[in-house]
Structure formats: structure tokens, C-alpha cells
Amino acid sequence: MTHTFMIGASTAAHQVEGNNIHSDFWVMENLKHSDFAEPSGMAVDHYNRYEEDITLLAQAGCNAYRFSIEWARIEPKEGKFCQKAMEHYRRVLLFCHEKGITPIVTLHHFSTPAWIISKGGWCKEYVVGAFARYAGKIARELGDLIPYICTINEAN
């Protein structure tokens, strides 16, 4: 479903989903001397309450929702994909369509799987292949439900 004029809301998975234990942000915010004011914990539990949240979005007159698919949930360990997480995001996408909301997916909204950071992070060349593997997996398994996709939030 696409609209000529889209108005909606946006979220970042790590900020709203909660319990994102495999991301670098989760690791950093739980360090003893973290720069984060507080850990995200369960956040607003959007991971479990997405139907309620998307319904509210539709009731507010919105027709688009830009959200991120959390790479750390999809690939919590290098090369090991979590089918349960993939199925979760499929349900989110299907629910968007059911409610008349055009999903706009961001593949990377600043948080990264912790295993990438432990290998040296985004400055290392292997990240190109790792991100391509993740993006390809999303395209193959969920692409039929994603009319718009952004590789990275605020690429500037």
C-alpha cells in the first residue's frame, strides 16, 4: 500500500522496543560509568505492544510509519539469524498493511549488534559484507511487505 502524501510517525527500535540485549547500545548503557543517563530496559515495550501502538497511529489519521528493524535481534551472533525475530517483524509489517499504514523500514538506526563492535566496529572493512548479508536477508524474507526502505537513519 502506498499513498501520494504520507504523514506518520517514526521510531528507533532500540528506543522503543525494549530488551534489546544483543545491541551495542544495550552493552554501553549498562556499563558502570556509562554516558547514558539510564538503561533502556523494557523502554515502552513496543516489541510486544506494536499492535496497540500502530492502531493508535491509524486512529490519529496517519498513513505511514517509519521504524527500524533491529539488526541485533535479526543477527544476534555473527552469521546466526533469529527466525523468531524475523517472524516478529513480518507480523509488524502485516499489521501495518492491515491498518492502512505504509511501512517505511530503516535497516540501521544507530544501534549495532554487539558482536560487530567487539570485532572493531564500523571502521573495519568486514562490516560491508556483514551489513550486506543482513540487508539481503531482510530483502529476501520481508521485502514483499516493504514498499520503502532506508539503509541508515539520517545518513548525513
C-alpha positions as CSV (number, residue, x, y, z in Angstrom):
1,M,0.0,0.0,0.0
2,T,1.4,3.4,-0.9
3,H,-0.1,6.9,-0.6
4,T,0.5,10.0,-2.6
5,F,1.0,12.1,0.5
6,M,2.3,10.3,3.6
7,I,2.1,11.6,7.1
8,G,3.1,9.5,10.0
9,A,5.4,8.8,12.9
10,S,8.8,7.2,13.3
11,T,10.6,5.2,15.9
12,A,14.0,3.7,16.5
13,A,13.9,0.0,17.6
14,H,16.3,0.4,20.5
15,Q,14.5,3.4,21.9
16,V,11.0,1.9,21.9
17,E,11.1,-1.9,21.7
18,G,12.9,-2.7,24.9
19,N,15.0,-5.7,26.0
20,N,17.4,-5.3,23.1
21,I,20.1,-7.3,24.8
22,H,22.3,-8.1,21.8
23,S,23.0,-4.5,20.7
24,D,26.0,-2.3,21.4
25,F,23.7,0.4,23.0
26,W,22.5,-2.2,25.5
27,V,26.1,-3.0,26.4
28,M,27.1,0.6,26.6
29,E,24.1,1.8,28.6
30,N,24.7,-1.0,31.2
31,L,28.4,-0.2,31.8
32,K,29.2,1.1,35.3
33,H,30.3,4.5,34.1
34,S,28.0,4.8,31.1
35,D,27.4,8.1,29.3
36,F,23.7,7.0,29.1
37,A,21.6,8.6,31.8
38,E,19.7,5.3,32.3
39,P,19.4,1.9,30.6
40,S,16.6,1.4,28.1
41,G,15.3,-1.7,29.9
42,M,11.9,-2.5,28.5
43,A,11.6,1.0,27.1
44,V,7.9,1.4,26.1
45,D,7.7,-2.4,25.2
46,H,6.8,-1.6,21.6
47,Y,8.2,-5.1,20.7
48,N,5.1,-6.6,22.4
49,R,2.7,-3.7,22.1
50,Y,3.2,-2.8,18.4
51,E,-0.4,-3.6,17.6
52,E,-1.7,-1.1,20.1
53,D,0.8,1.5,19.0
54,I,0.1,1.1,15.3
55,T,-3.7,1.2,15.9
56,L,-3.2,4.5,17.8
57,L,-1.2,5.7,14.8
58,A,-4.0,4.9,12.4
59,Q,-6.6,6.4,14.7
60,A,-4.6,9.6,14.7
61,G,-5.0,9.8,11.0
62,C,-1.5,8.8,10.0
63,N,-0.9,6.6,6.9
64,A,2.8,5.9,7.3
65,Y,5.2,4.5,9.9
66,R,8.9,4.7,9.6
67,F,10.5,2.2,12.0
68,S,13.8,0.2,12.2
69,I,14.3,-3.5,12.1
70,E,16.8,-4.1,14.8
71,W,19.9,-5.9,13.3
72,A,20.9,-7.1,16.7
73,R,17.7,-9.0,17.0
74,I,17.9,-10.5,13.5
75,E,21.5,-11.5,13.8
76,P,22.4,-11.6,17.5
77,K,25.5,-13.7,16.8
78,E,27.6,-13.3,13.7
79,G,26.1,-15.4,10.9
80,K,23.4,-16.8,13.1
81,F,19.9,-15.4,12.2
82,C,17.0,-15.5,14.6
83,Q,13.9,-16.7,12.7
84,K,11.7,-15.8,15.7
85,A,12.8,-12.1,15.3
86,M,12.3,-12.3,11.6
87,E,8.7,-13.6,12.1
88,H,8.1,-10.8,14.6
89,Y,8.9,-8.1,12.1
90,R,6.8,-9.9,9.4
91,R,3.9,-9.6,11.8
92,V,4.6,-5.9,12.4
93,L,4.7,-5.3,8.6
94,L,1.5,-7.3,8.1
95,F,-0.3,-5.3,10.8
96,C,0.8,-2.0,9.3
97,H,-0.8,-3.1,6.0
98,E,-3.9,-4.3,7.8
99,K,-4.3,-0.9,9.4
100,G,-3.7,1.1,6.2
101,I,-0.3,2.2,7.3
102,T,2.6,2.3,4.8
103,P,5.6,0.8,6.4
104,I,9.0,2.5,5.8
105,V,11.8,0.4,7.1
106,T,15.2,1.6,8.3
107,L,17.8,-1.1,8.4
108,H,20.2,0.7,10.7
109,H,19.1,3.3,13.2
110,F,22.4,3.7,15.0
111,S,22.4,0.6,17.3
112,T,24.5,-2.3,16.1
113,P,24.9,-5.9,17.1
114,A,27.4,-6.1,19.9
115,W,29.4,-8.7,18.1
116,I,30.3,-6.1,15.4
117,I,31.6,-3.7,17.9
118,S,33.6,-6.4,19.6
119,K,35.4,-7.0,16.3
120,G,36.3,-3.4,15.8
121,G,33.1,-1.7,14.7
122,W,32.2,0.3,11.7
123,C,35.8,1.2,10.9
124,K,36.6,-2.3,9.8
125,E,36.1,-3.5,6.2
126,Y,34.3,-6.7,7.2
127,V,31.3,-4.6,8.1
128,V,30.5,-4.0,4.5
129,G,29.9,-7.8,3.9
130,A,28.2,-8.2,7.3
131,F,25.7,-5.4,6.5
132,A,25.1,-6.7,3.0
133,R,24.4,-10.2,4.5
134,Y,21.9,-8.7,6.9
135,A,20.3,-6.4,4.3
136,G,20.0,-9.3,1.8
137,K,18.3,-11.4,4.5
138,I,15.7,-8.7,5.2
139,A,15.1,-8.2,1.4
140,R,14.6,-11.9,0.8
141,E,12.4,-12.6,3.8
142,L,10.5,-9.4,4.3
143,G,10.9,-7.4,1.1
144,D,7.5,-8.4,-0.3
145,L,6.0,-6.3,2.6
146,I,8.3,-3.3,2.5
147,P,7.4,-0.6,-0.1
148,Y,10.1,1.8,1.1
149,I,13.4,1.0,2.7
150,C,16.3,3.2,4.1
151,T,19.7,1.7,4.7
152,I,20.6,4.1,7.5
153,N,18.7,6.7,9.5
154,E,19.9,10.3,9.0
155,A,22.8,9.3,6.7
156,N,24.2,12.8,6.8
